[in-house]
XYZ file of C-alpha atoms in Angstrom:
700
model
C 34.800 16.720 8.457
C 32.309 18.976 7.091
C 28.852 16.894 7.739
C 27.377 18.224 4.556
C 29.475 15.571 2.535
C 28.685 11.928 1.362
C 31.063 10.298 3.930
C 29.598 8.300 6.434
C 30.959 7.007 9.419
C 31.074 3.611 10.024
C 27.993 3.101 11.556
C 25.971 4.275 8.828
C 27.811 3.621 5.130
C 25.715 4.764 2.370
C 24.326 1.887 -0.325
C 27.488 2.383 -2.026
C 28.637 0.470 1.373
C 27.155 -3.222 0.001
C 28.476 -3.135 -3.609
C 32.075 -2.441 -2.500
C 32.114 -6.060 -0.277
C 32.540 -7.535 -3.495
C 35.319 -5.742 -4.716
C 37.304 -5.219 -1.274
C 37.621 -8.613 0.708
C 37.103 -8.852 4.184
C 36.500 -12.019 5.545
C 32.412 -12.527 5.510
C 30.317 -14.955 7.972
C 27.013 -15.944 7.186
C 24.253 -13.192 7.568
C 21.527 -13.255 10.361
C 17.474 -13.435 9.594
C 15.582 -10.301 8.685
C 15.282 -7.661 11.694
C 13.074 -5.203 9.517
C 14.927 -2.198 11.800
C 16.023 0.726 11.065
C 18.690 3.306 11.648
C 18.989 7.040 11.761
C 21.053 8.617 9.852
C 21.746 12.037 12.233
C 19.996 13.772 9.490
C 16.189 15.079 9.360
C 14.882 12.513 7.731
C 15.711 9.178 9.432
C 16.610 6.640 6.152
C 16.373 2.717 6.363
C 19.841 0.907 5.661
C 21.435 -2.090 5.952
C 24.552 -1.763 8.682
C 27.801 -3.770 8.287
C 30.616 -3.643 10.760
C 33.402 -5.748 11.543
C 33.507 -8.169 14.785
C 36.929 -8.759 17.097
C 37.850 -11.646 14.219
C 37.495 -9.154 11.445
C 34.448 -11.212 10.386
C 31.241 -8.778 9.174
C 28.129 -8.606 11.515
C 25.161 -6.990 9.988
C 23.011 -5.043 12.912
C 19.773 -4.174 10.741
C 17.901 -4.964 7.238
C 16.011 -2.792 5.360
C 11.971 -2.909 5.510
C 12.334 -3.938 1.453
C 14.994 -4.162 -0.912
C 12.903 -1.307 -3.518
C 11.554 1.028 -0.740
C 15.441 1.085 1.392
C 17.256 1.641 -2.032
C 14.790 4.481 -3.573
C 14.294 6.297 -0.172
C 18.122 6.265 0.528
C 18.842 7.649 -3.138
C 16.347 10.146 -2.542
C 17.534 12.110 -0.520
C 20.988 11.325 -1.367
C 20.390 13.141 -4.996
C 17.969 15.798 -3.382
C 21.165 16.754 -0.966
C 23.682 16.569 -2.997
C 22.281 18.428 -6.048
C 21.732 21.098 -4.497
C 25.144 21.396 -2.455
C 27.192 20.371 -5.608
C 25.175 23.169 -7.891
C 25.617 25.698 -4.969
C 29.127 24.976 -4.035
C 30.955 23.783 -7.159
C 28.065 24.747 -10.033
C 29.478 21.661 -11.537
C 29.803 22.925 -15.366
C 28.994 20.187 -18.326
C 30.787 17.998 -20.495
C 30.523 20.162 -23.133
C 33.031 22.678 -21.645
C 36.323 23.348 -22.901
C 38.926 21.142 -20.749
C 40.772 24.179 -20.419
C 38.313 25.915 -18.238
C 38.390 23.104 -15.956
C 42.291 22.229 -15.697
C 43.673 24.717 -14.017
C 47.486 25.114 -15.712
C 50.145 24.722 -12.928
C 53.874 24.369 -12.438
C 56.312 22.971 -10.703
C 57.997 25.373 -7.630
C 60.194 24.298 -4.642
C 57.701 23.668 -1.693
C 55.270 21.711 -3.734
C 54.007 18.630 -2.556
C 53.241 16.106 -5.458
C 52.694 12.326 -6.306
C 55.168 10.983 -8.965
C 55.339 7.711 -10.024
C 58.565 5.487 -10.046
C 59.993 3.466 -12.987
C 58.564 0.369 -11.146
C 54.871 2.041 -11.262
C 54.606 2.662 -7.644
C 53.577 5.942 -6.710
C 54.720 8.084 -4.007
C 54.575 11.586 -2.042
C 57.600 13.995 -2.246
C 58.376 17.959 -1.948
C 60.010 19.865 -4.423
C 63.483 20.928 -3.606
C 64.789 22.225 -6.676
C 65.635 22.402 -10.654
C 67.599 19.644 -11.961
C 68.999 20.917 -15.144
C 65.977 22.227 -17.680
C 63.138 20.565 -17.538
C 63.698 17.824 -14.234
C 63.441 18.255 -10.787
C 64.662 17.357 -7.376
C 62.753 15.979 -4.923
C 62.295 14.196 -1.459
C 60.243 11.559 -1.546
C 58.205 9.988 1.520
C 61.150 7.563 2.661
C 63.479 10.615 2.582
C 65.079 9.499 -0.661
C 66.310 12.567 -2.711
C 66.077 11.953 -6.433
C 65.564 13.796 -9.954
C 62.349 13.100 -11.551
C 60.868 13.934 -14.854
C 58.074 16.361 -15.282
C 55.802 13.355 -17.116
C 56.616 11.084 -14.031
C 54.219 13.423 -12.011
C 50.964 12.399 -11.745
C 49.223 15.197 -9.496
C 50.122 18.093 -7.285
C 48.235 18.602 -4.289
C 46.402 21.999 -4.473
C 46.559 24.786 -1.617
C 50.268 24.057 -0.526
C 53.293 26.294 -0.990
C 55.576 25.062 1.038
C 55.456 21.683 2.383
C 57.730 20.107 4.648
C 59.092 16.616 3.754
C 59.541 15.342 6.917
C 55.608 16.047 7.664
C 54.886 13.808 4.059
C 53.839 10.575 6.470
C 51.578 12.066 8.304
C 49.810 13.626 5.723
C 49.988 9.964 4.349
C 48.260 8.592 7.289
C 45.450 11.178 7.227
C 44.511 10.331 4.265
C 44.624 6.928 4.695
C 41.622 7.410 7.260
C 39.713 9.088 4.763
C 39.489 6.541 2.092
C 36.449 4.886 1.513
C 36.224 3.328 -2.014
C 32.363 2.708 -1.276
C 31.305 6.575 -1.548
C 32.367 7.096 -5.192
C 28.852 5.056 -6.079
C 27.388 8.341 -4.419
C 29.017 10.327 -6.402
C 28.548 8.552 -9.238
C 24.950 8.219 -8.882
C 24.724 12.196 -8.838
C 26.908 12.855 -11.693
C 25.720 10.265 -13.976
C 22.521 11.601 -13.554
C 23.671 15.064 -14.556
C 26.181 13.766 -16.918
C 28.788 15.955 -15.276
C 32.606 15.845 -15.350
C 34.329 16.254 -12.471
C 38.284 17.134 -11.148
C 39.335 15.366 -8.261
C 39.266 18.757 -6.361
C 35.425 18.949 -7.177
C 34.854 15.449 -6.415
C 36.356 16.375 -3.239
C 33.766 19.047 -2.517
C 30.857 16.794 -3.273
C 32.014 13.823 -0.925
C 34.005 15.583 1.729
C 32.637 19.053 1.894
C 35.690 20.202 1.153
C 38.138 20.717 -0.998
C 40.960 21.569 0.948
C 44.482 19.637 0.253
C 44.108 16.529 1.864
C 40.580 15.877 0.699
C 41.708 16.834 -2.876
C 44.593 14.219 -2.344
C 42.223 11.485 -1.263
C 39.507 12.277 -3.684
C 42.661 11.907 -6.012
C 43.302 8.825 -4.827
C 40.066 7.386 -4.857
C 39.823 8.281 -8.849
C 43.035 7.194 -9.777
C 42.775 4.056 -8.200
C 39.393 3.050 -9.428
C 38.403 1.209 -12.340
C 34.343 0.463 -11.987
C 32.770 3.944 -11.292
C 34.431 6.365 -13.387
C 36.712 6.991 -17.025
C 39.759 9.710 -17.091
C 38.592 12.077 -20.123
C 41.528 14.255 -20.239
C 45.006 14.708 -18.300
C 46.683 18.636 -18.334
C 48.832 20.493 -16.564
C 49.451 17.628 -13.608
C 45.474 17.210 -13.155
C 42.713 14.665 -14.515
C 39.474 15.354 -15.955
C 36.469 12.020 -14.933
C 33.453 11.312 -16.258
C 31.016 8.401 -15.071
C 31.096 5.054 -16.826
C 27.577 4.165 -18.553
C 25.841 1.426 -16.152
C 26.286 -1.360 -18.768
C 30.430 -0.677 -18.067
C 29.903 -1.042 -14.420
C 28.156 -3.971 -14.971
C 30.533 -4.970 -17.150
C 33.840 -4.063 -15.047
C 32.229 -6.423 -11.743
C 31.856 -9.532 -14.974
C 28.010 -8.968 -14.056
C 25.495 -9.692 -17.012
C 22.300 -7.000 -16.850
C 20.071 -9.933 -15.769
C 17.838 -10.334 -12.890
C 19.438 -13.456 -11.481
C 22.544 -11.765 -11.530
C 21.491 -8.640 -9.172
C 20.017 -11.290 -7.233
C 23.007 -13.294 -6.986
C 24.819 -9.947 -6.465
C 22.628 -9.203 -3.625
C 23.168 -12.603 -1.860
C 27.249 -12.534 -2.373
C 27.278 -8.964 -0.156
C 24.864 -9.953 2.018
C 21.938 -8.216 1.741
C 19.743 -11.481 1.021
C 19.994 -14.692 2.642
C 21.488 -17.673 0.663
C 17.927 -19.115 0.104
C 15.946 -15.743 -0.560
C 12.277 -16.260 -1.354
C 11.539 -13.934 -3.901
C 8.171 -14.431 -4.258
C 7.775 -13.211 -0.948
C 9.100 -9.728 -2.354
C 7.006 -10.484 -5.800
C 3.608 -10.704 -4.384
C 4.400 -8.457 -1.887
C 3.829 -10.849 0.922
C 4.282 -9.503 4.694
C 6.004 -11.244 6.848
C 5.783 -8.918 9.905
C 3.116 -6.802 11.671
C 3.152 -3.242 12.490
C 3.158 -2.199 15.948
C -0.238 -0.558 15.682
C -1.309 -4.191 14.734
C 0.692 -5.911 17.470
C -0.874 -3.639 20.491
C -3.994 -4.552 18.913
C -3.390 -7.948 19.506
C -2.506 -7.948 22.805
C -5.667 -5.763 23.812
C -7.332 -8.835 23.025
C -5.448 -11.105 25.303
C -5.443 -8.714 27.622
C -8.852 -7.854 27.685
C -12.098 -10.266 27.914
C -14.055 -8.665 25.011
C -16.189 -11.589 23.925
C -19.380 -10.516 21.937
C -20.684 -13.928 22.387
C -20.085 -14.342 25.599
C -23.854 -14.637 27.132
C -25.038 -17.182 23.908
C -22.836 -20.655 24.551
C -23.516 -24.006 25.209
C -20.666 -26.404 26.609
C -19.657 -29.610 24.941
C -17.468 -31.776 26.950
C -18.274 -30.386 30.127
C -21.492 -31.964 31.311
C -22.143 -28.345 33.708
C -24.367 -26.454 32.093
C -27.756 -26.450 30.808
C -28.149 -28.391 27.097
C -24.691 -29.652 27.897
C -23.042 -32.702 26.177
C -20.135 -34.944 27.312
C -18.291 -35.896 24.044
C -14.597 -36.731 23.260
C -13.495 -34.079 20.977
C -10.808 -34.893 17.923
C -8.567 -32.474 16.795
C -6.584 -34.316 13.295
C -4.039 -31.836 11.677
C -0.556 -32.523 10.120
C 2.333 -33.533 12.852
C 3.238 -29.467 12.623
C 0.453 -27.583 12.129
C 0.744 -23.998 13.920
C -3.067 -23.238 14.083
C -6.254 -25.579 14.875
C -9.022 -24.430 13.344
C -11.378 -27.296 13.563
C -12.375 -30.057 15.629
C -14.952 -32.935 15.108
C -17.356 -35.394 17.274
C -19.827 -38.008 16.950
C -21.908 -40.374 18.734
C -24.690 -42.790 17.881
C -28.244 -41.673 18.428
C -31.037 -44.376 20.054
C -32.442 -44.891 16.680
C -29.551 -45.715 15.068
C -28.707 -42.385 13.524
C -25.296 -40.781 13.320
C -25.311 -37.029 14.950
C -22.118 -35.593 13.602
C -20.254 -32.270 15.506
C -17.744 -29.720 13.544
C -16.452 -27.551 15.706
C -14.640 -24.557 13.918
C -12.360 -21.865 16.264
C -13.909 -18.772 16.234
C -12.037 -15.798 15.925
C -14.758 -13.347 15.324
C -15.408 -13.621 19.084
C -12.573 -11.469 19.636
C -12.425 -9.791 15.998
C -14.761 -7.292 14.819
C -15.409 -6.375 11.307
C -13.478 -3.112 9.940
C -11.017 -3.306 13.166
C -7.207 -3.008 12.817
C -6.517 -6.623 13.394
C -9.369 -7.402 10.774
C -7.957 -4.731 7.737
C -5.032 -6.537 8.275
C -6.111 -10.205 7.949
C -7.595 -9.113 4.627
C -4.893 -7.378 3.284
C -2.652 -10.756 3.840
C -5.964 -12.846 2.756
C -4.696 -16.031 3.971
C -1.759 -18.100 6.237
C 1.283 -18.382 4.187
C 2.803 -21.940 4.397
C 6.450 -22.232 3.229
C 8.585 -25.035 3.450
C 10.996 -22.635 5.588
C 8.643 -20.719 7.635
C 4.912 -19.857 7.968
C 3.821 -16.543 7.539
C 0.102 -16.713 9.571
C -2.939 -14.223 8.775
C -3.195 -12.897 12.641
C -0.002 -12.455 14.662
C 1.295 -15.605 15.690
C 0.418 -15.113 19.351
C -3.312 -13.898 19.045
C -3.438 -16.854 16.738
C -2.203 -19.691 18.821
C -3.284 -18.654 22.489
C -6.395 -16.379 22.016
C -8.092 -18.225 18.557
C -7.028 -21.363 18.056
C -7.753 -24.827 19.570
C -5.889 -26.310 22.694
C -5.930 -29.659 24.046
C -7.089 -29.831 27.550
C -8.077 -26.130 27.218
C -11.549 -24.512 26.949
C -11.563 -22.965 23.361
C -14.568 -20.756 21.517
C -15.655 -22.493 18.842
C -18.736 -22.476 16.430
C -20.293 -26.006 16.186
C -22.231 -27.017 13.488
C -24.129 -30.131 14.445
C -25.750 -32.808 11.568
C -27.950 -35.907 12.407
C -27.148 -37.769 9.057
C -30.486 -39.678 7.759
C -29.941 -43.604 7.104
C -28.562 -42.664 3.635
C -26.053 -40.092 4.488
C -28.311 -37.020 3.681
C -28.582 -34.442 5.994
C -31.611 -34.899 8.194
C -31.374 -31.870 10.280
C -29.063 -29.289 11.404
C -28.003 -26.438 13.944
C -25.535 -23.993 14.268
C -24.127 -22.571 17.551
C -21.812 -20.584 19.801
C -19.879 -23.279 21.958
C -17.537 -23.974 24.201
C -15.301 -26.896 23.678
C -12.451 -29.337 25.532
C -10.401 -30.710 23.022
C -9.928 -34.309 24.039
C -7.049 -35.540 21.750
C -4.732 -33.764 18.756
C -3.877 -36.269 16.626
C -1.688 -36.264 13.092
C -3.181 -37.862 10.155
C -0.986 -40.922 10.907
C -2.088 -41.134 14.500
C -5.626 -41.065 13.818
C -5.314 -44.009 10.627
C -3.336 -46.345 13.209
C -6.725 -45.887 15.992
C -9.102 -46.540 13.411
C -6.905 -49.652 12.426
C -6.758 -50.710 15.988
C -10.312 -50.773 16.220
C -10.383 -49.784 19.840
C -13.542 -50.233 22.078
C -12.321 -46.809 23.806
C -12.737 -44.698 20.729
C -15.586 -45.475 19.392
C -16.730 -41.468 18.549
C -13.531 -41.976 15.691
C -15.285 -45.064 14.322
C -18.693 -43.420 14.294
C -17.028 -40.621 12.201
C -15.211 -42.740 9.726
C -18.247 -44.703 9.490
C -20.312 -41.288 8.676
C -17.550 -40.029 6.065
C -17.826 -43.245 4.038
C -21.693 -42.693 4.226
C -21.244 -38.677 3.418
C -19.047 -39.753 0.519
C -21.594 -42.805 -0.772
C -24.335 -40.403 -0.986
C -22.552 -37.347 -2.582
C -20.941 -39.743 -5.674
C -24.602 -41.191 -5.844
C -26.452 -38.186 -6.435
C -28.220 -37.749 -10.083
C -28.625 -33.959 -10.160
C -30.958 -34.472 -13.294
C -33.419 -35.670 -10.717
C -32.964 -33.863 -7.449
C -34.441 -30.502 -6.158
C -31.637 -28.246 -5.059
C -32.134 -27.656 -1.155
C -34.183 -23.869 -0.567
C -33.224 -22.841 -3.996
C -34.817 -21.554 -6.948
C -35.724 -23.534 -9.748
C -34.753 -21.242 -12.120
C -31.192 -21.335 -11.002
C -31.001 -25.024 -11.183
C -28.283 -26.622 -13.476
C -28.716 -29.710 -15.941
C -26.940 -32.768 -14.923
C -23.387 -33.117 -14.832
C -22.101 -35.123 -18.167
C -18.735 -36.247 -16.656
C -20.709 -37.862 -13.508
C -24.451 -38.506 -11.702
C -22.337 -36.405 -8.619
C -19.070 -36.153 -6.869
C -15.627 -36.792 -8.460
C -13.455 -38.591 -6.412
C -10.345 -36.276 -6.729
C -8.163 -37.538 -4.365
C -4.155 -37.478 -5.103
C -1.112 -37.807 -3.309
C 0.633 -34.673 -2.521
C 4.001 -33.868 -1.280
C 4.955 -31.404 1.448
C 8.574 -30.222 2.038
C 9.875 -28.548 5.577
C 13.260 -27.289 5.455
C 14.079 -27.445 9.540
C 17.288 -24.770 8.913
C 16.654 -22.672 6.241
C 19.082 -20.371 6.778
C 22.204 -22.680 6.242
C 24.059 -23.094 3.122
C 23.246 -26.663 2.898
C 19.509 -26.875 5.089
C 18.350 -30.487 6.046
C 15.468 -30.779 3.711
C 12.400 -33.359 4.401
C 9.938 -34.565 2.097
C 6.084 -35.821 2.937
C 4.122 -37.832 1.040
C 0.269 -37.502 1.858
C -2.124 -39.873 0.137
C -5.765 -38.296 0.343
C -7.322 -41.468 0.171
C -5.591 -42.047 3.744
C -8.518 -43.139 5.861
C -8.054 -40.530 8.957
C -7.473 -37.471 5.925
C -11.165 -38.599 4.192
C -12.597 -38.489 7.794
C -11.741 -35.142 8.274
C -12.062 -33.969 4.050
C -15.866 -35.470 4.265
C -16.554 -33.842 7.304
C -15.247 -30.528 6.292
C -17.546 -31.006 3.377
C -20.617 -31.404 5.193
C -19.721 -28.255 7.358
C -19.638 -26.242 3.695
C -22.890 -28.060 2.479
C -24.518 -26.982 6.205
C -23.716 -23.742 5.816
C -24.701 -22.900 2.313
C -27.951 -24.675 3.373
C -28.328 -22.475 6.141
C -27.296 -18.915 4.376
C -29.773 -20.432 1.438
C -32.446 -20.847 3.845
C -32.083 -17.912 5.915
C -31.280 -15.271 2.931
C -27.683 -14.491 4.490
C -25.161 -13.183 1.528
C -21.917 -15.865 1.587
C -19.109 -16.552 -0.664
C -20.913 -19.578 -1.810
C -18.353 -21.645 -3.860
C -19.254 -23.854 -6.936
C -17.916 -25.913 -10.005
C -20.352 -25.934 -12.767
C -20.555 -29.055 -15.242
C -18.203 -29.845 -18.000
C -19.422 -30.122 -21.619
C -16.818 -33.230 -21.551
C -18.710 -36.699 -21.066
C -17.113 -39.255 -19.108
C -16.377 -41.755 -21.427
C -13.680 -39.272 -22.541
C -11.855 -39.968 -19.300
C -12.818 -44.134 -19.096
C -9.312 -44.734 -20.717
C -7.652 -43.043 -17.487
C -6.856 -45.599 -14.441
C -8.878 -44.540 -11.468
C -6.407 -42.540 -8.764
C -4.741 -39.591 -9.478
C -4.143 -39.708 -13.438
C -8.101 -39.080 -13.497
C -8.144 -37.302 -10.649
C -5.914 -34.334 -12.541
C -7.637 -34.758 -15.504
C -11.121 -33.894 -13.763
C -9.639 -31.203 -12.170
C -8.373 -29.637 -15.365
C -11.537 -29.371 -16.968
C -13.228 -28.014 -14.252
C -13.179 -23.891 -13.419
C -14.352 -22.761 -9.991
C -16.136 -20.073 -9.147
C -18.276 -17.853 -6.733
C -21.138 -16.074 -6.201
C -22.572 -14.244 -3.198
C -26.335 -14.029 -3.278
C -27.292 -18.041 -3.753
C -25.618 -21.302 -3.516
C -24.253 -22.775 -6.751
C -24.336 -26.564 -7.166
C -20.743 -27.812 -7.034
C -20.463 -30.698 -9.009
C -17.230 -31.628 -7.877
C -18.218 -32.358 -4.647
C -21.384 -33.534 -5.585
C -23.339 -30.740 -3.098
C -26.332 -28.389 -4.010
C -24.158 -25.504 -2.421
C -20.870 -25.042 -0.081
C -19.426 -22.553 1.597
C -15.222 -22.840 3.260
C -16.050 -22.303 6.834
C -13.907 -24.420 8.684
C -10.055 -22.534 8.545
C -11.090 -19.222 9.618
C -8.094 -18.880 11.329
C -5.831 -19.242 8.194
C -8.600 -18.297 5.409
C -9.650 -14.710 4.702
C -12.514 -15.797 2.948
C -13.579 -18.367 5.644
C -13.474 -15.725 8.153
C -16.242 -13.568 6.392
C -18.218 -15.966 6.212
C -18.483 -16.208 9.921
C -18.842 -12.178 10.433
C -21.792 -12.959 8.097
C -23.250 -16.342 10.212
C -22.815 -14.790 13.692
C -24.463 -11.508 12.655
C -27.506 -13.775 12.015
C -27.060 -15.871 15.061
C -26.692 -12.729 17.119
C -30.025 -11.206 15.388
C -27.911 -8.427 14.274
C -27.741 -7.239 10.892
C -25.331 -8.485 8.474
C -21.700 -6.807 8.524
C -21.077 -7.251 4.445
C -23.646 -7.187 1.229
C -23.110 -9.611 -1.202
C -21.546 -6.539 -3.444
C -19.127 -5.657 -0.832
C -18.366 -9.497 -0.619
C -17.377 -9.902 -3.690
C -15.053 -6.733 -3.695
C -12.784 -8.238 -0.828
C -12.772 -11.851 -2.135
C -11.221 -10.225 -5.571
C -8.434 -8.929 -3.385
C -7.386 -11.917 -1.396
C -7.601 -14.625 -4.194
C -3.758 -15.955 -4.895
C -2.595 -18.975 -6.777
C 0.977 -20.216 -7.207
C 2.309 -23.352 -8.779
C 4.752 -25.291 -10.409
C 4.582 -27.807 -12.939
C 7.385 -30.248 -14.720
C 7.028 -31.710 -18.008
C 9.106 -35.037 -18.423
C 10.098 -37.486 -21.194
C 9.261 -41.199 -20.211
C 10.535 -44.320 -22.064
C 8.416 -46.264 -24.728
C 5.813 -48.284 -23.055
C 4.640 -46.081 -20.791
C 0.643 -44.883 -20.223
C -0.678 -42.435 -18.778
C -1.848 -43.293 -15.040
C 1.455 -45.338 -15.043
C 3.698 -44.729 -11.769
C 7.163 -43.362 -12.711
C 10.228 -42.721 -10.604
C 11.794 -39.212 -11.455
C 14.837 -37.155 -10.499
C 15.257 -33.826 -10.605
C 17.688 -32.228 -13.070
C 17.727 -29.106 -12.550
C 15.793 -26.521 -10.027
C 16.094 -22.733 -10.301
C 13.361 -21.588 -8.340
C 13.695 -17.781 -8.900
C 12.755 -18.847 -12.858
C 10.314 -21.180 -12.335
C 12.485 -23.715 -13.610
C 12.085 -27.369 -12.461
C 13.791 -29.963 -14.566
C 12.992 -33.889 -14.230
C 13.702 -36.902 -15.482
C 12.968 -40.668 -15.593
C 15.238 -42.811 -13.529
């Protein structure tokens, strides 16, 4: 066959091959995961395509996926349209639909030796060779089964062009060759081109478009495709044993497929044909979340792991080593959820001889490897954050680099930024230091394990008890702050703010959060586990307070040294605290507080954080999974090294705007009479349509 036609080989079908699976029903198995690889179509340009083939059992295999739905479709159609438009116009000339039918429907008369298709009384069509006239109008023919019969002209459905003296014994071979060329999926490609140009077409013209030839065999195959099709083309007129076809409007095609013209229908269709997995998460497309890394980014990550290029290798001190000058022998606790992939932070504590508590918040240090403006930094900024879904995690940095080069690991020497803080007796900060360090984490604990250790009150885990004591002291200190009389640390008086009307200091917003994990997301019926996390849990409270303390220290350090940082704050609300007195303490009151507390961020000076009860706050403890934290590390680390800051306040503001994204779902339920705000309810889910943001619940 001519290589210029639309027909593709089995390993390179056009996009129409996807839709054809809905109407031509091979057995199908569950599709495999996305691979993102492309196949070369054998032309000058390489197009991404989704390839299906049958395995030895007759099941469909998928050998590759497109990089994205929109990109692949648009690229494929662009090439198809360009090549088809040039060749079809040059070879066929495709007259417009308003031309006279006679100009297209060539007059044909029956004669001996012609190969034709006719319809028997059973409506079955057969090929036959004309033998001789039978009376004034009828003709004797010999069909493909060797049967000689008389037919009327009205029974003739098609006369194969280009044949004048065909031997009826060759009909079987002709039919066999035709079957090898029939691929109904290629009609879609022709429909796209003809619809765009509003053209009509005969079987011979279609053969020229899809096969690159209008010889006898190709023309007959086109006739079979058109005559059997009830989706893409309509018959405009029939005359002299030949028919003229026009492309159906898209709305008619959808109706023929039994589909509504809605987004959910489109998604279900793509799932039915195996293009999407059953539980596809459309938000990955909606928010342009990248699930894979380019070869360039992966190569840069491998190079960092292979070559030691530590920007701070001369200015570390040791924690838990006991061998270096200025070293400490400390237990280091890393506490997180049980399935954490990236461990950003760990904690240590000791009691000084004067009875005060000294704390260390150790934060993983990706900036000792990744430089600002590098390819890995740009990739992290583009992603903005690690994405944690019930079904998968998409890290901000390539997984191997994050896990092996950056993350804190139990029993191994890890580079960190350690924020040490000495607390006064009332819980305020007496002094602090920020230094590069090398630590060896002692324990990797879940919140449940850490809580159990606290309850056991073991003497050998005195450091963990000190951390818990410090957390309670800090929480009480934050709640007791009276901003009407307190001067902000190192801040100008002209940016002081009035007291918080809804509280003297911090507001307790501990809530109960659900966490969902899906073990086998590609299965039609996946295994789903629901976890309930109580933020008032002692271990969670401990970690939260230490992270907040670290944020206050970084804000104070930035203010004292005039460092541009992403300072977070929450100005006071004008609503009085009495407005919430009717709500019981706990999740209900916390949720009400959060609804009226609008967060903001500035980049030159700290701003009071009313919700936390702090004079200033900077997120600093998750640089592996939050780009805003990474920006703070760049700035602080540059100052420690005595270098100029990599980013100005304006640059920080611009980059921060690029990486902020918020997604969430709320549900409303009708509850029984007598229930009050703050009462605990049990509800069940009636309906859930996550692709349409619909969640319907009712009280049990």
